[in-house]
Coordinates of C-alpha atoms and ligand atoms in Angstrom, one line a residue:
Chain A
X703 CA 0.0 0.0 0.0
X704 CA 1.1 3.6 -0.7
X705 CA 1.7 5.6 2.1
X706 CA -0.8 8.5 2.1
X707 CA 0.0 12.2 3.1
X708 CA -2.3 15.0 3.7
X709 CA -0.7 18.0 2.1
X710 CA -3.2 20.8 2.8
X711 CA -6.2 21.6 4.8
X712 CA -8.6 24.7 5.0
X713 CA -11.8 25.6 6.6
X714 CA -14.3 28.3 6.0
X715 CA -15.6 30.3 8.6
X716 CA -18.2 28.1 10.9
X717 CA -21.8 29.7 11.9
X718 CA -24.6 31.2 9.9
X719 CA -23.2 31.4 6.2
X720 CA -25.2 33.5 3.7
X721 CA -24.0 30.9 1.3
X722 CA -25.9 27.7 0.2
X723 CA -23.9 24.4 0.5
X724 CA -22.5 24.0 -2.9
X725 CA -20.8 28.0 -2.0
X726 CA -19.5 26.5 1.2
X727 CA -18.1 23.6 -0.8
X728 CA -16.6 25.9 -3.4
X729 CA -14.9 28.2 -0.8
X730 CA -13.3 25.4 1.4
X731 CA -11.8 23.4 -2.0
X732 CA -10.5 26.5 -3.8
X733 CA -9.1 28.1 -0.5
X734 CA -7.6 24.6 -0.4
X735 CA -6.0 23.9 -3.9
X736 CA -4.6 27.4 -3.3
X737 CA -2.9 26.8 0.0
X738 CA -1.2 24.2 -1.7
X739 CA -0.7 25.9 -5.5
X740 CA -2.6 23.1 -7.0
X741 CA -4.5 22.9 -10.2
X742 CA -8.2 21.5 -9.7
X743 CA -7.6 20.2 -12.9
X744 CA -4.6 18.4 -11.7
X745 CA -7.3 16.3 -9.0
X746 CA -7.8 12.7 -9.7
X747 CA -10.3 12.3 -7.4
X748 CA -12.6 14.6 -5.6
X749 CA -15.1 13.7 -2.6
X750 CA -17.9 15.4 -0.9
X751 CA -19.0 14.5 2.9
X752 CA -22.1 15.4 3.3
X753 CA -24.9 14.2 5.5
X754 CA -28.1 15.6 4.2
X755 CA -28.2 18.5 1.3
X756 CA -31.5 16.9 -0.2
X757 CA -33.3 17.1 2.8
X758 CA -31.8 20.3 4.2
X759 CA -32.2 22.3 0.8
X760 CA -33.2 19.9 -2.1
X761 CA -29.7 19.8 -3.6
X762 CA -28.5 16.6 -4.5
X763 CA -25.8 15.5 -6.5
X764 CA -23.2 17.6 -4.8
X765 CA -20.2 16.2 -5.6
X766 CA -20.4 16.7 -9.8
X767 CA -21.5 20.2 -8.9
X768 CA -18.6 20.7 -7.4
X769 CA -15.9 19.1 -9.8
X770 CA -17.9 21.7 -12.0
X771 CA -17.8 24.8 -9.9
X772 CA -13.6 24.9 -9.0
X773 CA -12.8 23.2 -12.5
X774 CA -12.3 19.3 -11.4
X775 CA -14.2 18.7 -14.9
X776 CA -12.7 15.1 -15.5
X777 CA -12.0 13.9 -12.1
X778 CA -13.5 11.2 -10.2
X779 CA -16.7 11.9 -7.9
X780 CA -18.0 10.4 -4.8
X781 CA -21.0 11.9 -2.1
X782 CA -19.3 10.3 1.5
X783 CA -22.4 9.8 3.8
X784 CA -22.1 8.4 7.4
X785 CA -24.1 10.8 9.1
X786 CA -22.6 12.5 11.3
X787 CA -19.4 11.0 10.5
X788 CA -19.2 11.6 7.2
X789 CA -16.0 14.0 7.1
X790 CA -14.6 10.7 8.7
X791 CA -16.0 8.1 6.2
X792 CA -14.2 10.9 3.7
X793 CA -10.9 10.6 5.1
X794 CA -11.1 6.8 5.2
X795 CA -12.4 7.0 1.3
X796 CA -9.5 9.7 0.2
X797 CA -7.0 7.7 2.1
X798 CA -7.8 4.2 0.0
X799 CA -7.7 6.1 -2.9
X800 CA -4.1 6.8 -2.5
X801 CA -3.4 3.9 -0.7
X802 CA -4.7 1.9 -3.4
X803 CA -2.9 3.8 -5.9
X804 CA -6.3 4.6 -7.6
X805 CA -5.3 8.5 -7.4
X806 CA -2.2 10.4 -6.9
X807 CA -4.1 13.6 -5.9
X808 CA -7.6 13.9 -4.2
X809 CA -9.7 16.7 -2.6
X810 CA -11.7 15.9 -0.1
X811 CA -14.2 18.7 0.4
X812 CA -17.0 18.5 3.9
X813 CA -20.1 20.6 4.5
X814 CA -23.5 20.9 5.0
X815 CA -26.1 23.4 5.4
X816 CA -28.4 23.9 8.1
X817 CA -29.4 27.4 10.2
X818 CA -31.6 27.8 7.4
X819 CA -34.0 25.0 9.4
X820 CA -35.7 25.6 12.3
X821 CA -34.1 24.2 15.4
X822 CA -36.9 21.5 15.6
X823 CA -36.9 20.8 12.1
X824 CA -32.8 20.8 11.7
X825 CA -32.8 17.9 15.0
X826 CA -35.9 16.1 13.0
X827 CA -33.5 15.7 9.7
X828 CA -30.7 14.1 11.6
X829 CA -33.1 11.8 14.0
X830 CA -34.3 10.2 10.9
X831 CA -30.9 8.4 10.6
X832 CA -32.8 6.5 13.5
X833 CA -34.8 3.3 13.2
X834 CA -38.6 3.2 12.9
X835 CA -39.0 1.9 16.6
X836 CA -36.6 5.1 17.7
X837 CA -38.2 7.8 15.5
X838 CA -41.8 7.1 16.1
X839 CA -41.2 7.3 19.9
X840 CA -40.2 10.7 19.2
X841 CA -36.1 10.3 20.0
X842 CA -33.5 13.0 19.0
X843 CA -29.8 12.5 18.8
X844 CA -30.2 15.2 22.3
X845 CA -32.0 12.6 24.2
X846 CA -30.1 9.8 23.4
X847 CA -27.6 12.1 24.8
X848 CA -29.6 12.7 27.4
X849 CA -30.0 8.8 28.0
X850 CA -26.6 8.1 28.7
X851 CA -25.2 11.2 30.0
X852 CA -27.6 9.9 33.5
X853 CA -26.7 6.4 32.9
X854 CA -22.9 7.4 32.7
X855 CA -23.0 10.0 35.8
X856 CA -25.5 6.9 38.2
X857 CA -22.7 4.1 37.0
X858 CA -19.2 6.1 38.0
X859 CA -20.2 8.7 40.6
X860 CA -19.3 11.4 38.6
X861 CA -20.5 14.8 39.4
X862 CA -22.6 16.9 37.3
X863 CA -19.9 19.6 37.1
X864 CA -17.4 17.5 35.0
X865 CA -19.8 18.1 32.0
X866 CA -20.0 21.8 32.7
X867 CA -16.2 21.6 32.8
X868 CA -15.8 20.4 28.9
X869 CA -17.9 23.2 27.8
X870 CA -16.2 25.1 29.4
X871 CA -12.7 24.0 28.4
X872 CA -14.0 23.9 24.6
X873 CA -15.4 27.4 24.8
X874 CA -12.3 28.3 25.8
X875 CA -10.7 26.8 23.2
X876 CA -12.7 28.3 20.7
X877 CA -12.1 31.4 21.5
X878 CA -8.6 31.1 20.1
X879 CA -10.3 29.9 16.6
X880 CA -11.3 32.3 14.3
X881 CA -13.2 30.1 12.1
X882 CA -15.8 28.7 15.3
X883 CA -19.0 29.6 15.7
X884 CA -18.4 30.8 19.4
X885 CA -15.3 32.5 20.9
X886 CA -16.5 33.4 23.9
X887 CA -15.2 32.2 27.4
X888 CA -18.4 30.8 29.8
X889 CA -18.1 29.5 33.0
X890 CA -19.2 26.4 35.5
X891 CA -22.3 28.2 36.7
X892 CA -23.3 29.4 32.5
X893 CA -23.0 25.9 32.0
X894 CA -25.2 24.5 35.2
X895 CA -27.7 27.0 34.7
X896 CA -28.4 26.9 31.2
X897 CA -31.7 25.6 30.2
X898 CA -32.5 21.9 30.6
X899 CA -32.8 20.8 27.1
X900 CA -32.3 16.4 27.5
X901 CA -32.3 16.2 31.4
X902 CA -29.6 16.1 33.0
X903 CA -28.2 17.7 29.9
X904 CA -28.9 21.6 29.6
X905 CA -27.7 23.6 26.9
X906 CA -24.7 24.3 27.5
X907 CA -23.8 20.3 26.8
X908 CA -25.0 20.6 23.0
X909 CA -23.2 21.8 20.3
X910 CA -24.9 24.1 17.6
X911 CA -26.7 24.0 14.3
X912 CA -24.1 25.3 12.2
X913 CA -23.1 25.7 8.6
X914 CA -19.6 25.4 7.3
X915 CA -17.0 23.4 4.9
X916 CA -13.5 22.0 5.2
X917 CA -11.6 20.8 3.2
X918 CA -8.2 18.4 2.9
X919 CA -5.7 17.5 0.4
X920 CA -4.2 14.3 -0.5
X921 CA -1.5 12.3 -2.2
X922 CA 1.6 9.9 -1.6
X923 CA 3.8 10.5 0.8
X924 CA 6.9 10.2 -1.7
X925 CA 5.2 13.1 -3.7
X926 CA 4.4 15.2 -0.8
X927 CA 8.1 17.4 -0.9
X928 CA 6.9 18.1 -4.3
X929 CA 4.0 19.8 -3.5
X930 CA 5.0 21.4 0.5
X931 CA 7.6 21.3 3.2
X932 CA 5.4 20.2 5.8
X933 CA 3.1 17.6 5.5
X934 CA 1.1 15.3 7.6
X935 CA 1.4 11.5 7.2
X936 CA -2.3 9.1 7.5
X937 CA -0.4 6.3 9.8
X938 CA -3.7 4.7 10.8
X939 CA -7.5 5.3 9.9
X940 CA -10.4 2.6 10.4
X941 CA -14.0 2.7 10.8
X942 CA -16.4 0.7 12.4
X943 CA -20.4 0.1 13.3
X944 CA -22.2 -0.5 16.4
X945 CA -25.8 -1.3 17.0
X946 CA -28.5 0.8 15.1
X947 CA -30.6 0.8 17.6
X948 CA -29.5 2.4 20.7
X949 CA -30.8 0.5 23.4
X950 CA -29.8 -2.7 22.2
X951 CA -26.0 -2.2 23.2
X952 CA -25.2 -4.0 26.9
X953 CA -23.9 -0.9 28.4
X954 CA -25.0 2.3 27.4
X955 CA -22.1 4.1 28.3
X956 CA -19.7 2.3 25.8
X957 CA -19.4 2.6 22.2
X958 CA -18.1 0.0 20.9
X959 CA -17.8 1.3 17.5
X960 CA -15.2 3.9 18.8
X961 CA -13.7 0.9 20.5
X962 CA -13.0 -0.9 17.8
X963 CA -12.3 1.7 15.2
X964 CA -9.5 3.0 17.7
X965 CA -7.5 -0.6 18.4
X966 CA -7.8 -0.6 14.2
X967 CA -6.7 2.2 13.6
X968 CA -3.4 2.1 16.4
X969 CA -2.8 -0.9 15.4
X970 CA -2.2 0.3 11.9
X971 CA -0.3 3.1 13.0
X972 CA 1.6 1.0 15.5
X973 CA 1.2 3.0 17.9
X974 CA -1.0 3.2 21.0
X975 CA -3.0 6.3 23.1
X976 CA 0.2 7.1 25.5
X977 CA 1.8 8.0 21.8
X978 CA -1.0 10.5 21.0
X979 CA -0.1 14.2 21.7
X980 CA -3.5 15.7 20.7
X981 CA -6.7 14.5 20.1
X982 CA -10.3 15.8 18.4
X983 CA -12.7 13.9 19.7
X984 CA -16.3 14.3 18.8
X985 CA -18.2 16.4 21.4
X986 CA -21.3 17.1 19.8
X987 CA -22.1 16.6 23.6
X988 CA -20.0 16.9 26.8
X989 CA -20.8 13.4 27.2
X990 CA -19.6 11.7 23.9
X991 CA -16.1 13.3 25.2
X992 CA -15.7 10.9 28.0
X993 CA -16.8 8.4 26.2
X994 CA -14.5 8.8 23.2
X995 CA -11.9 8.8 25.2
X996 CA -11.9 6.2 27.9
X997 CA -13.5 4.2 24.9
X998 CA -10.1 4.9 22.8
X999 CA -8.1 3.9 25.8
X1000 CA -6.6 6.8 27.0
X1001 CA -8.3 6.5 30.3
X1002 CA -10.2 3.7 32.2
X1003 CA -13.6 3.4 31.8
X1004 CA -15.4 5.4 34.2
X1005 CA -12.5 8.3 35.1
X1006 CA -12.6 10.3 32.0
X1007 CA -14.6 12.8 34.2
X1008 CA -11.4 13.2 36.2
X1009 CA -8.9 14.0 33.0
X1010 CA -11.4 17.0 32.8
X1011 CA -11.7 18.2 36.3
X1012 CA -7.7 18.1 36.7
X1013 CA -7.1 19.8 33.7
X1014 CA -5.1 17.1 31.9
X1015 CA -7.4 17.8 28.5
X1016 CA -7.0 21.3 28.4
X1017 CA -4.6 22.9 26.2
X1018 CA -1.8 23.2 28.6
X1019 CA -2.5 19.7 30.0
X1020 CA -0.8 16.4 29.5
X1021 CA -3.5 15.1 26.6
X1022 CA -5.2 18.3 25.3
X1023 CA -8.8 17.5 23.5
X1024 CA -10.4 20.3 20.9
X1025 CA -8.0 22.8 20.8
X1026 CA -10.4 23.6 18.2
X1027 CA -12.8 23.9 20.3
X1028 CA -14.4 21.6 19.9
X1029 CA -18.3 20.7 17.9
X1030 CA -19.2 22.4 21.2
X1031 CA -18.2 26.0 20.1
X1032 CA -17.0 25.4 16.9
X1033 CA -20.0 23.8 15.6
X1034 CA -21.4 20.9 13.7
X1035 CA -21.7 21.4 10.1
X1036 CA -22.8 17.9 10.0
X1037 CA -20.5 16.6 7.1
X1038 CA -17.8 19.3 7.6
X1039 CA -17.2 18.3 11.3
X1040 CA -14.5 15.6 10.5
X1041 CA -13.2 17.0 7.8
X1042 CA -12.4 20.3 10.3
X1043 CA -11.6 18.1 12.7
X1044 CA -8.8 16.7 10.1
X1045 CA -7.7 20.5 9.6
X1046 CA -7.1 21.2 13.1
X1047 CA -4.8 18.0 13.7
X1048 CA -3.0 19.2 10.4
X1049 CA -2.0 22.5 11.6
X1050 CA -0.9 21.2 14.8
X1051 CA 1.5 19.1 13.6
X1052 CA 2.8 21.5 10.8
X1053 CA 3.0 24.3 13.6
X1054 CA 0.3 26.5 12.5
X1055 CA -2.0 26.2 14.7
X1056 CA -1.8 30.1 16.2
X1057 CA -2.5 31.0 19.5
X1058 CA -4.0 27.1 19.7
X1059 CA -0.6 25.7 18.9
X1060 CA 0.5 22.8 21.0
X1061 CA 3.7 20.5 21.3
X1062 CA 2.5 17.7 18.9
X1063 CA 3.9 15.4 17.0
X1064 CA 1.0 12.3 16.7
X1065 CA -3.2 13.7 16.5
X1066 CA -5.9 11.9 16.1
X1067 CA -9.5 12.4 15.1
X1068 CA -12.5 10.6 16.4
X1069 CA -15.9 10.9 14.0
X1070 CA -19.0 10.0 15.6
X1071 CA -22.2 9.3 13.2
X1072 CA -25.5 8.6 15.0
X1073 CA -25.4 8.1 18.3
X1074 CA -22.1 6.3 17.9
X1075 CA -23.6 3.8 15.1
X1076 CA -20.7 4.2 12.7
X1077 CA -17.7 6.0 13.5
X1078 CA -14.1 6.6 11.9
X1079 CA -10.8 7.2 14.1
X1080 CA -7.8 8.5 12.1
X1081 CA -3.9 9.2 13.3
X1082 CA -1.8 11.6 11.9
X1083 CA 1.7 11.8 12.2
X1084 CA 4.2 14.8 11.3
X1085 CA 5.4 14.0 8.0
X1086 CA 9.2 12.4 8.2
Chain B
X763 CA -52.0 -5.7 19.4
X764 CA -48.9 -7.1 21.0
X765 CA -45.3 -6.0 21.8
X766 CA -42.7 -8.1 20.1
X767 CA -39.3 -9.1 20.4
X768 CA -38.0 -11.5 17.9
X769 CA -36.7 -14.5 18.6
X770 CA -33.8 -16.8 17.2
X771 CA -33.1 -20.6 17.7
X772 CA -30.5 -20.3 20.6
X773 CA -32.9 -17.5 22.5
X774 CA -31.5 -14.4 21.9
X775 CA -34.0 -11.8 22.1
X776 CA -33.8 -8.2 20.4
X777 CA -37.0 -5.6 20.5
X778 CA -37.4 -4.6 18.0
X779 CA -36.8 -7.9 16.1
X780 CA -34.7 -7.6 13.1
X781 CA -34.5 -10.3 10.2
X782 CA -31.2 -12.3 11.7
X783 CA -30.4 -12.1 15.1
X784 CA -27.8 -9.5 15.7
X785 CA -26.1 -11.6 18.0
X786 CA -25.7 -14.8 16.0
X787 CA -26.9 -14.4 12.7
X788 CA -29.9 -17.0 12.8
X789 CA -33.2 -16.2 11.3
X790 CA -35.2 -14.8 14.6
X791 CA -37.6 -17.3 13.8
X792 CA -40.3 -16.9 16.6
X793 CA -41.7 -13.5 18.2
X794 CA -42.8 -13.0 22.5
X795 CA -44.6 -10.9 22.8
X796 CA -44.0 -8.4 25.9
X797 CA -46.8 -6.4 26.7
X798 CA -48.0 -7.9 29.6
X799 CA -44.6 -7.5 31.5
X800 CA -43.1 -5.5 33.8
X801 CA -39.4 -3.7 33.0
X802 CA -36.8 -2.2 35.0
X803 CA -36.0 1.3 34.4
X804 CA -32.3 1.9 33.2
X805 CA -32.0 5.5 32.7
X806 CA -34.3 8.0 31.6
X807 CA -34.2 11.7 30.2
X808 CA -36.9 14.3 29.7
X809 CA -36.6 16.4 26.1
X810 CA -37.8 19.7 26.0
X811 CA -36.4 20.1 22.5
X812 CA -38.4 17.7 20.6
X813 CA -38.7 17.9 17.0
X814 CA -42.6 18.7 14.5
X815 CA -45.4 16.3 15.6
X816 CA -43.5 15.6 18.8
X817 CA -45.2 15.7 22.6
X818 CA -43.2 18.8 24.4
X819 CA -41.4 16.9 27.0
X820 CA -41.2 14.1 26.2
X821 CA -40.0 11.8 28.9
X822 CA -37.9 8.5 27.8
X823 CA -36.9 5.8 29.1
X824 CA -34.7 2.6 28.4
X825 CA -36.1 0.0 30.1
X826 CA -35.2 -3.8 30.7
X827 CA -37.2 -6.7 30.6
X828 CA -35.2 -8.6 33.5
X829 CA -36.9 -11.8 32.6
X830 CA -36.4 -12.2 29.3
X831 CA -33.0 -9.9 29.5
X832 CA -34.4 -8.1 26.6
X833 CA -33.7 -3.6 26.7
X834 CA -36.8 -1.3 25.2
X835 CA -37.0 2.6 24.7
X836 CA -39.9 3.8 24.8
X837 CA -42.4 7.4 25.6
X838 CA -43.0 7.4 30.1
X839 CA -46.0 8.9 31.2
X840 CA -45.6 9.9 34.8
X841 CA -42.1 10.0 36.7
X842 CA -39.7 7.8 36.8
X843 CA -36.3 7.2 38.7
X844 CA -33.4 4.1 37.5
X845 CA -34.5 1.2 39.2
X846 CA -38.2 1.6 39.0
X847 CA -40.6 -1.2 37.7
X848 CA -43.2 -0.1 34.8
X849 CA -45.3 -1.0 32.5
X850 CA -46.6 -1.0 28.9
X851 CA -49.6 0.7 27.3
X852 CA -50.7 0.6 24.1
X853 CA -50.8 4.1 22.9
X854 CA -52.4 4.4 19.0
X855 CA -50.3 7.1 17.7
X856 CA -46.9 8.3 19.9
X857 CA -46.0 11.6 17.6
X858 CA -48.2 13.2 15.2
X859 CA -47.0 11.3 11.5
X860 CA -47.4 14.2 9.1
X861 CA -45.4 16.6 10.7
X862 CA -42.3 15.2 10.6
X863 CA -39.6 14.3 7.7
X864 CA -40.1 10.6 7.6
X865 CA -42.7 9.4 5.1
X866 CA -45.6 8.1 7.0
X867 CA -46.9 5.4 5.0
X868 CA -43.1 4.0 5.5
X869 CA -43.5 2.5 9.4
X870 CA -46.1 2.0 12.4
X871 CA -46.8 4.8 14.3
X872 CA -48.7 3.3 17.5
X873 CA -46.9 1.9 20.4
X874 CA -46.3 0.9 23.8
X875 CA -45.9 4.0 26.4
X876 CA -44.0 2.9 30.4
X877 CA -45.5 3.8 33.5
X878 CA -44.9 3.2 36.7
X879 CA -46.7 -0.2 37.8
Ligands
ZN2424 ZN1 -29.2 -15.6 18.2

């Protein structure tokens, strides 16, 4: 297999975007071709992660709109939907292509657009990803939430505050990124006074409805001088399922498609989670963080809260999570979201991460669809 | 009307049933129906958030069915703590199926709501 490196990365601005999502697509890819001084015409392949442009605005067919938009006429297409881990499906799909040796070059553009949509209506599009049972009963991805975020607290006798305290670290985070939807600082009591939106979750624990692309560039590793000084190497990504239906899974508070897309992907990589300097893990609500990340091994089960009360996950801690603040103020354009969270592991480890900038030298990215249903875990290494 | 779990030849149960059993790949071959039993609660939330044609809360819960070690979620009328017993009733329709996305001609909309027994 080829070994794959990520060459460039961009993101557009995260929030509520005049533009419709084949403009967000355009802006990410050509802002990315032109970080790097490539051609669109030069792309082999091109990809689009998207969740859900036909139901959010009745535009399908994305990805050949695209290719014709930045001037990709020629090159291979492909729409990359995993839900809500569909910028992670699209780095597993643009790294095979390279692997393979099926492309030397491919885009890989994410976004979706959403603030258009009521609140209501926005939460009903992505709860129809769940199953008949789930939907008629009236379930949101917020309740599932909701579901295990008592479970989790009941099972480890972890205070309530610990959630409060990775919104707060993420907001925090944010701040430093100017492409979030949020920079602005809260604190313990915002958080534990906010509304109750999926008791004992208020709203503080939920990420936004957001609109926004990103976009990544790919090609083999042995090329990659050509094109850039610093690049990233792909030294492990792997994806994996869990149950559909949410309350079929023994313990509610482990996902075991997290668990079993992380051991694939470090084994891969050969490496394990003491190797990793700097994580994005997929907080579309306090909760999934802990879970993410006892559930990729980098705590036991059950003591994730702690990491987070003792500072070890924020920036200037021992394993910071989100420098880029996170789903949580960054926001969740749905298909964008691992593709952005791809861009901020790529300008840690080339250095160009800003005022966010950490000592790092291995990232990874964790890419929750559904409630954990189907997710992607990728590492990134700085390129040798 | 009847609450079914399906069924497969070594006795898994999954609610709801599903063509091959999810945890060995038989054919779920019979149904039980569940109706009539009690369930533990194992956690529970309350939406106030809920999405077109949706009761505002909505109070959920995932419940076991200790005897047949079989897990629902379902719609709670009343309160409910982890640990409590409840029950099923049949409720005709659980969220109104026009207003949402999903097509309603494509899946049931009636259903079994947990109470405290
Ligand atoms: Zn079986």
């Amino acid at each position: 297999m080829t070994d794959v490196a990520i060459i460039g990365a961009s993101m557009t601005q995260f929030g509520e975007r005049d533009g419709w999502v084949c403009d967000l697509l355009a802006e990410a890819a050509t802002a990315c071709l032109d970080d790097t001084g490539v051609r669109a015409d030069a792309l082999d392949h091109l990809y689009v992660s998207n969740m859900a442009s036909g139901e959010f605005e009745g535009q399908t067919g994305v990805p050949n709109a695209l290719a014709h938009d930045i001037g990709a006429l020629g090159a291979y297409t492909q729409r990359v939907d995993q839900t809500s881990s569909s910028g992670g499906a699209g780095i597993y799909a643009a790294w095979q292509s390279i692997a393979s040796g099926a492309s030397d070059l491919t885009l890989l553009v994410g976004g979706e657009k959403m603030t258009h949509r009521t609140t209501g209506e926005a939460t009903d599009v992505i709860a129809s990803l769940t199953h008949p049972h789930e939907y008629k009963h009236g379930v949101t991805l917020p309740s599932f939430a909701g579901l295990t975020a008592r479970a989790y607290l009941d099972q480890y006798d972890a205070p309530r505050e610990a959630l409060a305290e990775v919104a707060v670290k993420n907001h925090a985070n944010g701040v430093d990124n100017p492409h979030a939807q949020f920079r602005k600082e809260i604190n313990r009591e915002t958080a534990l006074d906010s509304p109750l939106v999926a008791d004992p979750l208020r709203l503080y624990d939920f990420c936004p409805i957001t609109d926004g692309s990103a976009a990544l560039l790919f090609c083999p590793v042995d090329v990659a001088r050509e094109y850039t000084d610093d690049y990233v190497r792909v030294a492990g990504v792997a994806g994996a399922t869990d149950t559909h239906v949410v309350h079929e899974r023994p313990d509610p508070t482990t996902m075991n498609g997290v668990v079993k897309s992380g051991e694939r992907a470090f084994e891969q990589a050969g490496l394990s989670p003491e190797d990793v300097d700097v994580a994005e893990l997929h907080d579309m609500f306090t909760i999934l963080e802990f879970l993410q990340y006892e559930d990729l091994g980098f705590a036991e089960k059950g003591h994730a809260w702690e990491d987070a009360m003792d500072g070890t996950t924020a920036r200037d801690g021992d394993l910071p999570i989100n420098t880029s603040g996170g789903l949580k103020s960054k926001g969740h354009p749905l298909g964008a979201s691992g593709v952005a969270q791809g861009y901020e592991i790529y300008k840690q480890l080339v250095g160009e991460a800003g005022d966010r900038q950490v000592d790092a030298e291995v990232g990874l990215a964790c890419n929750v669809g559904g409630f954990g249903n189907c997710v992607t875990t990728a590492i990134f290494e700085v390129g040798a | 009307m009847s609450l079914d779990a399906g069924r497969c030849p070594n006795g898994h149960l999954s609610c709801p049933p599903h063509p091959r059993c999810p945890e060995c790949g038989e054919p779920q071959s019979e149904t039980v129906d569940l109706a009539d039993e009690t369930a533990t609660v194992v956690t529970w939330t309350t939406s106030y958030a809920t999405p077109p044609g949706v009761r505002e809360p909505n109070t959920l819960a995932i419940v076991e069915f200790e005897a047949y070690d079989v897990r629902l979620l379902g719609q709670v009328d009343g309160d409910v703590e982890i640990g409590d017993t409840v029950e099923a009733t049949y409720t005709e329709e659980l969220r109104d199926p026009e207003a949402g996305i999903r097509e309603p001609a494509s899946q049931a909309w009636d259903g079994y709501r947990f109470s405290p027994s």
